[in-house]
Coordinates of C-alpha atoms and ligand atoms in Angstrom, one line a residue:
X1 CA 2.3 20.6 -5.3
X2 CA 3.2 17.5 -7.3
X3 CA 0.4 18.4 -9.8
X4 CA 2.6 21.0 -11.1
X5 CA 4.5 18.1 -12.7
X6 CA 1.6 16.3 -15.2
X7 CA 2.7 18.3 -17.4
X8 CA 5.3 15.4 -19.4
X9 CA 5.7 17.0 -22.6
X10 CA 9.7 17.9 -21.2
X11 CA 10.2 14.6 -20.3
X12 CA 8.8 13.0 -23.2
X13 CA 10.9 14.9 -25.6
X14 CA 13.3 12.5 -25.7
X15 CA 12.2 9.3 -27.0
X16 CA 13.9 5.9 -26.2
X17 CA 15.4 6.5 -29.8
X18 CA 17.7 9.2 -28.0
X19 CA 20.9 7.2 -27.0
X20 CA 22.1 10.3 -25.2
X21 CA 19.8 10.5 -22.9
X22 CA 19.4 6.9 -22.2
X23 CA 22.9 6.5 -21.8
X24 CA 22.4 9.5 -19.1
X25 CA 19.6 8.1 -17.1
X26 CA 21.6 4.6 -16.9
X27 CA 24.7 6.3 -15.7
X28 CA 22.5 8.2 -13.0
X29 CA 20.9 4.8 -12.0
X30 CA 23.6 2.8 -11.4
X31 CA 25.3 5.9 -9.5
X32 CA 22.5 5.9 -7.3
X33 CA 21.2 9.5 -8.2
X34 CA 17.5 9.7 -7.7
X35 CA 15.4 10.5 -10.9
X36 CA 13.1 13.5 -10.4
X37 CA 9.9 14.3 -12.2
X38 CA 11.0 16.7 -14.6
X39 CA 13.6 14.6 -15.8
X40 CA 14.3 12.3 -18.5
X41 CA 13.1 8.7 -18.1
X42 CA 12.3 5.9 -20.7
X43 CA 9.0 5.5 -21.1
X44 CA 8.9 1.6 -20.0
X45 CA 10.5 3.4 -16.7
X46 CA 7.4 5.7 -15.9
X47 CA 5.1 2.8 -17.0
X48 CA 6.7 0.5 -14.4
X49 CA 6.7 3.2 -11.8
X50 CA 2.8 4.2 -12.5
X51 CA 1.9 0.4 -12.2
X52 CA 3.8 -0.2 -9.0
X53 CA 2.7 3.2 -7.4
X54 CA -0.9 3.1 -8.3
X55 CA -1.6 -0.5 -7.0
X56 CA 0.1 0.3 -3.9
X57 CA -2.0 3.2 -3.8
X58 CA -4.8 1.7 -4.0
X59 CA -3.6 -0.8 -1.4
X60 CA -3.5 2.0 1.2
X61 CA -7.3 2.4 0.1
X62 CA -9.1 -0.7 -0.2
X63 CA -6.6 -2.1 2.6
X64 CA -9.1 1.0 5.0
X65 CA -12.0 -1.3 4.6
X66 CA -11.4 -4.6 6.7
X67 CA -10.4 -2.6 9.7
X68 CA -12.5 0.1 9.4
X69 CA -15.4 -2.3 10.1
X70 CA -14.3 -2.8 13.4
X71 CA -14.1 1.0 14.2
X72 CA -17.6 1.0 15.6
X73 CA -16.8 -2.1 17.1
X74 CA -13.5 -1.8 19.1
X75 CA -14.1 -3.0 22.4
X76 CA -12.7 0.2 24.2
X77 CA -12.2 3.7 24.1
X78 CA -8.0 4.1 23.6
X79 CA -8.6 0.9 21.2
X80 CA -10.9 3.1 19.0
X81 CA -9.1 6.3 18.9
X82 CA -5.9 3.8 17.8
X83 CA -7.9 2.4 15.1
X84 CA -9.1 5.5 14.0
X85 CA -5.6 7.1 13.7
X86 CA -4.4 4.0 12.1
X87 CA -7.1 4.0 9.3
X88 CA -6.4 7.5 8.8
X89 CA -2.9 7.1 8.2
X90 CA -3.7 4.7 5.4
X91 CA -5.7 7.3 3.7
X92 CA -3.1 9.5 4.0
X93 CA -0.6 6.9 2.5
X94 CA -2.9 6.3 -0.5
X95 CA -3.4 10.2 -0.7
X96 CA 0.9 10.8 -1.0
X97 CA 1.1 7.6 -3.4
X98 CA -1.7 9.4 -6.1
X99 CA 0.2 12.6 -6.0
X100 CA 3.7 10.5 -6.0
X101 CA 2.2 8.8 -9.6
X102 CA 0.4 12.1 -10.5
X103 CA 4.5 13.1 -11.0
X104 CA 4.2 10.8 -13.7
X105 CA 2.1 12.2 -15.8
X106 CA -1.6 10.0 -14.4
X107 CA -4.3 11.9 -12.8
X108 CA -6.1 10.8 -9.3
X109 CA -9.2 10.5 -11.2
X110 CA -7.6 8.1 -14.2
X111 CA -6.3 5.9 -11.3
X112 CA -9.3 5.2 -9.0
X113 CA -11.4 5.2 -13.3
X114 CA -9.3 2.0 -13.4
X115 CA -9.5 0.5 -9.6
X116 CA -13.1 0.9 -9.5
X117 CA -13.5 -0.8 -13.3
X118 CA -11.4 -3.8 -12.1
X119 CA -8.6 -2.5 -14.6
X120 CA -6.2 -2.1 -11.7
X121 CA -5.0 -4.0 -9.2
X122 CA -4.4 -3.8 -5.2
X123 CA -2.8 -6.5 -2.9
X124 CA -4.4 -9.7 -2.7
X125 CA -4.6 -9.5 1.6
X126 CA -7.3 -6.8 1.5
X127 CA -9.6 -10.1 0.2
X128 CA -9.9 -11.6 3.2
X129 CA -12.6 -11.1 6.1
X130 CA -12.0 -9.3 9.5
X131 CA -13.7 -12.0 11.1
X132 CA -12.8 -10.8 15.3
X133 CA -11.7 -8.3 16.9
X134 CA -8.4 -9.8 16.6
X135 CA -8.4 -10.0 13.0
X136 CA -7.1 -6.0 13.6
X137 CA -4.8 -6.7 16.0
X138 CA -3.0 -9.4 14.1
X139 CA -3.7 -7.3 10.3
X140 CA -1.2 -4.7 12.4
X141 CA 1.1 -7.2 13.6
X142 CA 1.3 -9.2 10.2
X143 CA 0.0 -7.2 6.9
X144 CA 2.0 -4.1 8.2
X145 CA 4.7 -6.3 9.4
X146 CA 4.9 -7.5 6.1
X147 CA 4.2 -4.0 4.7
X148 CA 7.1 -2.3 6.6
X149 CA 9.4 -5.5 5.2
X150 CA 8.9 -4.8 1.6
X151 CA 8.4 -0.8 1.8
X152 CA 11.7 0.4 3.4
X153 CA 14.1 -1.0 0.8
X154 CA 11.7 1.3 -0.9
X155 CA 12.5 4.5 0.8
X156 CA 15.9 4.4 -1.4
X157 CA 13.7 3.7 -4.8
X158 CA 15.1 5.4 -7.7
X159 CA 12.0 7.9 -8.4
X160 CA 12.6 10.7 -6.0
X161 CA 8.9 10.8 -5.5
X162 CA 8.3 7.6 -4.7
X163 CA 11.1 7.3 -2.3
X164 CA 10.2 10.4 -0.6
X165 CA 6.8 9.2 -0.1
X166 CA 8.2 5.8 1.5
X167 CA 10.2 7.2 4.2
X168 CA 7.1 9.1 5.9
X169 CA 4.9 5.8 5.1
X170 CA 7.2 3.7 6.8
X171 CA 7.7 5.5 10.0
X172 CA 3.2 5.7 10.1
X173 CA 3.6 2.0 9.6
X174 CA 6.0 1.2 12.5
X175 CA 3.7 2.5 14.9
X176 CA 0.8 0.4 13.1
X177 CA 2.8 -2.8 14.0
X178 CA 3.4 -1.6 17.3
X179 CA -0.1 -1.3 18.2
X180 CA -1.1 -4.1 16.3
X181 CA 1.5 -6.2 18.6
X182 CA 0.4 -4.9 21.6
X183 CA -3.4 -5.5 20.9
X184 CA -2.3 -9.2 20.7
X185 CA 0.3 -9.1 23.6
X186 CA -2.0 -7.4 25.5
X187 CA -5.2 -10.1 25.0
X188 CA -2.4 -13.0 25.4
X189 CA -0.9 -11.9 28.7
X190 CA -4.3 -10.4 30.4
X191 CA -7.0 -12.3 28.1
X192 CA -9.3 -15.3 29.0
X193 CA -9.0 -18.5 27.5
X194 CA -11.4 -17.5 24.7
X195 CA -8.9 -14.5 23.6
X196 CA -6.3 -16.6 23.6
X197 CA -7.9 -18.9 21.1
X198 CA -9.3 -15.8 18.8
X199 CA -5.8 -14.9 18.9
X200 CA -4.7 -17.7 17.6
X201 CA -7.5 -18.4 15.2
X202 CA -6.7 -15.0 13.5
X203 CA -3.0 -15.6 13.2
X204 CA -4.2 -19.1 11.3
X205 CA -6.3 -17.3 9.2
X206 CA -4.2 -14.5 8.5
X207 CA -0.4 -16.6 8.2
X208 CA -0.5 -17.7 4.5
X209 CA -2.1 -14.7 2.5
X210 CA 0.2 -12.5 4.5
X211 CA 3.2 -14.8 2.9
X212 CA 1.8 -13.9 -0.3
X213 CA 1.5 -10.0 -0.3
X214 CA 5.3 -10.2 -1.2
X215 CA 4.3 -11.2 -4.5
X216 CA 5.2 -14.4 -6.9
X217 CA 8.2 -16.7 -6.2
X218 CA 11.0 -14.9 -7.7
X219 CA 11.4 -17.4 -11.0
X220 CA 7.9 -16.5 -11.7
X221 CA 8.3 -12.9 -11.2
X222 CA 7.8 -11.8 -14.6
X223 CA 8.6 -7.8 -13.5
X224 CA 11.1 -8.2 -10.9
X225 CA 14.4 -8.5 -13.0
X226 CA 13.7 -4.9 -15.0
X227 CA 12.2 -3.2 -11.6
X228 CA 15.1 -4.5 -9.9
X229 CA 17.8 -3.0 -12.9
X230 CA 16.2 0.7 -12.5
X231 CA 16.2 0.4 -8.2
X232 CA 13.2 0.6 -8.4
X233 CA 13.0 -2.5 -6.2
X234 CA 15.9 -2.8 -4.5
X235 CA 15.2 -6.7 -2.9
X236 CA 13.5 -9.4 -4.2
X237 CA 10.2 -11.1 -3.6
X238 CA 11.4 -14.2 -2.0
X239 CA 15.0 -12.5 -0.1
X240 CA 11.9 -10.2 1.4
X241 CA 9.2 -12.9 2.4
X242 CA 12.4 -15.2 4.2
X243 CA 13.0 -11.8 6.0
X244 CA 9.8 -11.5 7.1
X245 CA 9.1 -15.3 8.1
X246 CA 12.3 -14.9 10.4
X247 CA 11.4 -12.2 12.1
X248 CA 7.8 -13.3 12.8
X249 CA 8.6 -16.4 14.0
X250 CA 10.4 -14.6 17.1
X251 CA 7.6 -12.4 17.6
X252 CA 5.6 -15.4 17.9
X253 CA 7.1 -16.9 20.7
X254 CA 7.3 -13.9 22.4
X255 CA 3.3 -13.6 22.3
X256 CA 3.0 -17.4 22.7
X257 CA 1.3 -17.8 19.3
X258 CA 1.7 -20.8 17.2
X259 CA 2.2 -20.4 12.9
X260 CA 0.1 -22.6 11.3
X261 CA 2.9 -24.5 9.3
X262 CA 3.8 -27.6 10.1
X263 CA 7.0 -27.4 8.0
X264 CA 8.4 -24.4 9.9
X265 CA 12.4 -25.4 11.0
X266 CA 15.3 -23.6 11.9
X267 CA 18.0 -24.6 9.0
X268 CA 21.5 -23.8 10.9
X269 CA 23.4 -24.1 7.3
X270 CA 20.8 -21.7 5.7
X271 CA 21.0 -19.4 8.8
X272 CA 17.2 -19.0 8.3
X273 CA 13.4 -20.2 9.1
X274 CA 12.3 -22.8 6.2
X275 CA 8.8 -22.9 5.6
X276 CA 6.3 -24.8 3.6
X277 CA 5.0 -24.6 0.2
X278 CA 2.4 -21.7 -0.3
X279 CA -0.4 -21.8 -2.1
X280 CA -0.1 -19.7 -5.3
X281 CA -3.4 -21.4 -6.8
X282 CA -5.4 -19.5 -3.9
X283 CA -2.9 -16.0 -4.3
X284 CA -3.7 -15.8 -8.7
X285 CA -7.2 -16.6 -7.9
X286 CA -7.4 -13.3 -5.3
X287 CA -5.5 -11.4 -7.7
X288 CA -7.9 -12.6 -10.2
X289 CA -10.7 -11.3 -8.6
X290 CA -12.2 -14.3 -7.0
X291 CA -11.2 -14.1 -3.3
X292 CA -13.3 -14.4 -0.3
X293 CA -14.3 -10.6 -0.4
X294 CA -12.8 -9.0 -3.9
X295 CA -16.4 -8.3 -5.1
X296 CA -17.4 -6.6 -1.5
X297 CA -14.3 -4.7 -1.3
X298 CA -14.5 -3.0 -4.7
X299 CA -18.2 -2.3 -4.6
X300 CA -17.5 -0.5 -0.9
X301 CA -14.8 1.5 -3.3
X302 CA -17.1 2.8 -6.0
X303 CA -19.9 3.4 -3.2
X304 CA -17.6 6.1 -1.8
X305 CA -16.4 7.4 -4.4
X306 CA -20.2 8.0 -5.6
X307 CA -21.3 9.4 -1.9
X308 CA -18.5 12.1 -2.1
X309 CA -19.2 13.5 -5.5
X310 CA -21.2 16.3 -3.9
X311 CA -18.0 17.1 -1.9
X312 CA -16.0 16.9 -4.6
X313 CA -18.1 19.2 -6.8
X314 CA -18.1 21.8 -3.7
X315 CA -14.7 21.2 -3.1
X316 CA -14.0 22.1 -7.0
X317 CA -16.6 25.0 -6.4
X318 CA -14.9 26.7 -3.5
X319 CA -11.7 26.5 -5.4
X320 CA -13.1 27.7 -8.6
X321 CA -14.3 30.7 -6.1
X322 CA -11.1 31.3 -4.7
X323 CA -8.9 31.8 -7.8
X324 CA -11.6 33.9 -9.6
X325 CA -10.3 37.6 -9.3
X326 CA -11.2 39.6 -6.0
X327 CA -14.1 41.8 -7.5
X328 CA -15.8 38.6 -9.0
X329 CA -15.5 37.4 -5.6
X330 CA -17.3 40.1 -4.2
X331 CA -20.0 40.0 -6.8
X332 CA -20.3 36.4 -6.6
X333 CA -20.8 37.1 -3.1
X334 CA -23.4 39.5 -2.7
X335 CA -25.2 36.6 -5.4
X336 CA -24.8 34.4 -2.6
X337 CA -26.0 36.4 0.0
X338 CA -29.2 37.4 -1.9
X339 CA -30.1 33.9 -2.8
X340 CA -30.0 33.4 0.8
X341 CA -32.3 36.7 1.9
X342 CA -34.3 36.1 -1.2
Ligands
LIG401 N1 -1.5 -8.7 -4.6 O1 6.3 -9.5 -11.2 P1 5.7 -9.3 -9.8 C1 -0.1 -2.2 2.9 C2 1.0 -8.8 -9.1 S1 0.3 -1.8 1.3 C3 -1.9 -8.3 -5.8 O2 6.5 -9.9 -8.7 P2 6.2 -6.6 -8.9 C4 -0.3 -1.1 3.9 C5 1.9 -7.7 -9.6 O3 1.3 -6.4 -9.5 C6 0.4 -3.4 0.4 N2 -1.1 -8.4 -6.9 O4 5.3 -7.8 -9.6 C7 -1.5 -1.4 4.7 C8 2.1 -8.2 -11.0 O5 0.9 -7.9 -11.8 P3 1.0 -6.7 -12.9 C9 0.8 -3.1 -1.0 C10 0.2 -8.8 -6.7 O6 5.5 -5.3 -9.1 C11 -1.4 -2.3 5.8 C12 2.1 -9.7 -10.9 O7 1.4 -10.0 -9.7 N3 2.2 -2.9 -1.1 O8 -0.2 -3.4 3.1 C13 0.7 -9.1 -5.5 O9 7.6 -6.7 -9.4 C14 -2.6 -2.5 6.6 C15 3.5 -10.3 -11.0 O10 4.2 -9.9 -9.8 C16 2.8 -2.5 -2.2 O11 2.1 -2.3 -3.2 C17 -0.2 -9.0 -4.4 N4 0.2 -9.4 -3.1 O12 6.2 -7.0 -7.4 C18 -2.7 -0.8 4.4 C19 4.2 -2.2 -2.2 N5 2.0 -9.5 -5.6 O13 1.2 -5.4 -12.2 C20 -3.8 -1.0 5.2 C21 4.8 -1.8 -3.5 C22 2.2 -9.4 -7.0 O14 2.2 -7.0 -13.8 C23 -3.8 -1.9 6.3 N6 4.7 -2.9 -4.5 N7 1.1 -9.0 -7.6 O15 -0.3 -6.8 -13.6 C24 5.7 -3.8 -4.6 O16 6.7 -3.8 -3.9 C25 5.6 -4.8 -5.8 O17 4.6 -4.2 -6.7 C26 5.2 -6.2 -5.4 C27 5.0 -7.0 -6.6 C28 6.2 -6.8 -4.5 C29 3.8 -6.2 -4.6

């Protein structure tokens, strides 16, 4: 269990004061070594970490909500049982994340306290409205697209944790593009006219913000150059969006999709797709709370997490149960069972 780990009084000991022990973590970082839990770390180091990790957490959470509207909607059986899986997966992504930053020292309850106050944030793209059944097929093709672009350069993060996390993220969210793709392919090729065009309509729509889930342009980046000195990101915001803008572009034709950018060339000196200017006064108003669904999203967050407090509190109950010693057990038992007959 990760949780074994909250306790940071070990690697607290050492204060940044300790030049020893700094000078030991930077030699491990620049070797590469990976930095466990119960090891030594700065304390601007765990903060970064716990900031990076709980927002992408909480990602994997909110980002459940715009496709799981369409579970009860998908128009047929296989489509279902692949959404299903698929929002189940990002659970289980968020679920990995909290116990990688419950490593650090931050308890699952302190980080969902602070997403469902607004304290914490969670990418921008899980603003926007699922407006069509292909809103999910392109969210697969494009968010995890772009998901899978920024997360495997991840997979060799410094924080053992983390990085252990990534790889079994990354391999759920190659099959999420997959099927995301061949939802589209598959309305493109054997669709009507009117697919075709909610293809397309959801690929407009869904384009630009999915440009911006990389983050800020890199000169306005104010926590990439110290993220990027500990590996804990390993490629930049902009070296990461031009990656994923070239390899969409192909997957475009391939589906016979347009990108709604009029300023979309191949530049033979630059060896890469240019593309045009992106809105960033649209992406700091989402992150500030004031997208198209920020309020929605959050309240379907807290109404969750105040519908499962009973399973919670049983949850807590049965374990409470469990570790109590065996002729307590019993006793506690037979309590049971005579309330019951009683
Ligand atoms: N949205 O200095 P930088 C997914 C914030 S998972 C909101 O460049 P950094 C799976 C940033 O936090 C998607 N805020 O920051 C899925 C910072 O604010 P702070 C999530 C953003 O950390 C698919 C400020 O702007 N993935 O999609 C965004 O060096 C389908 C300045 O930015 C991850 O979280 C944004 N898009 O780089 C699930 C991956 N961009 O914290 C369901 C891990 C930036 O100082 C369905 N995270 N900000 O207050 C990262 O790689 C990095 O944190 C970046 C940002 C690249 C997101």
């Amino acid at each position: 269990m990760y949780t074994q780990s909250m306790d940071t009084s070990a690697a607290e000991r050492g204060g940044p004061e300790d030049p020893g022990l700094q000078r030991r973590f930077d030699a491990r970082i620049d070797a590469g070594d990976f930095i466990e839990a119960k090891d030594w770390m700065p304390g601007d180091y765990r903060k970064t970490l716990l900031r990076q990790i709980s927002q992408h957490a909480h990602s994997e959470f909110v980002g459940m909500l715009p496709e799981g509207h369409w579970i009860a909607r998908a128009p047929t059986l296989k489509r279902k049982a692949i959404l299903l899986a698929k929002v189940q997966d990002e659970a289980g992504h968020g679920l990995y994340l909290y116990a990688a930053a419950e490593t650090l020292g931050q308890s699952r309850d302190q980080m969902l306290a602070a997403l469902h106050s607004g304290r914490a944030k969670y990418s921008s793209i899980f603003n926007y409205p699922t407006l069509s059944w292909a809103d999910v097929g392109t969210i697969g093709w494009l968010v995890d697209g772009a998901a899978i672009m920024n997360q495997v350069p991840i997979c060799r993060c410094s924080y053992g944790p983390y990085a252990r996390a990534m790889i079994r993220i990354c391999r759920e969210e190659s099959f999420h593009q997959r099927q995301g793709f061949d939802s589209l392919l598959t309305m493109m090729q054997g669709g009507s006219a009117a697919q075709r065009e909610m293809v397309q309509d959801a690929v407009n729509r869904w384009w630009w913000p999915c440009l911006m889930m990389f983050g800020p342009p890199d000169d306005q980046s104010p926590n990439s150059a110290q993220g990027m000195r500990w590996g804990i990101k390993r490629v930049s915001n902009d070296e990461l969006r031009q990656k994923f803008v070239d390899a969409a572009v192909v997957q475009a034709k391939v589906l016979g999709v347009s990108l709604p950018d009029p300023d979309l060339h191949w530049n033979e000196a630059r060896q890469h797709w240019d593309f045009g200017a992106i809105d960033w006064a649209e992406f700091w108003q989402v992150v500030g709370g004031d997208g198209p669904c920020n309020q929605e999203r959050l309240a379907a967050r807290v109404k969750a997490w105040n519908d499962g407090a009973w399973v919670r509190e049983a949850a807590l109950a049965h374990a409470r149960r469990q570790q109590a010693p065996a002729p307590a057990r019993r006793q506690q038992g037979q309590e049971d069972i005579s309330e019951v007959t009683a």
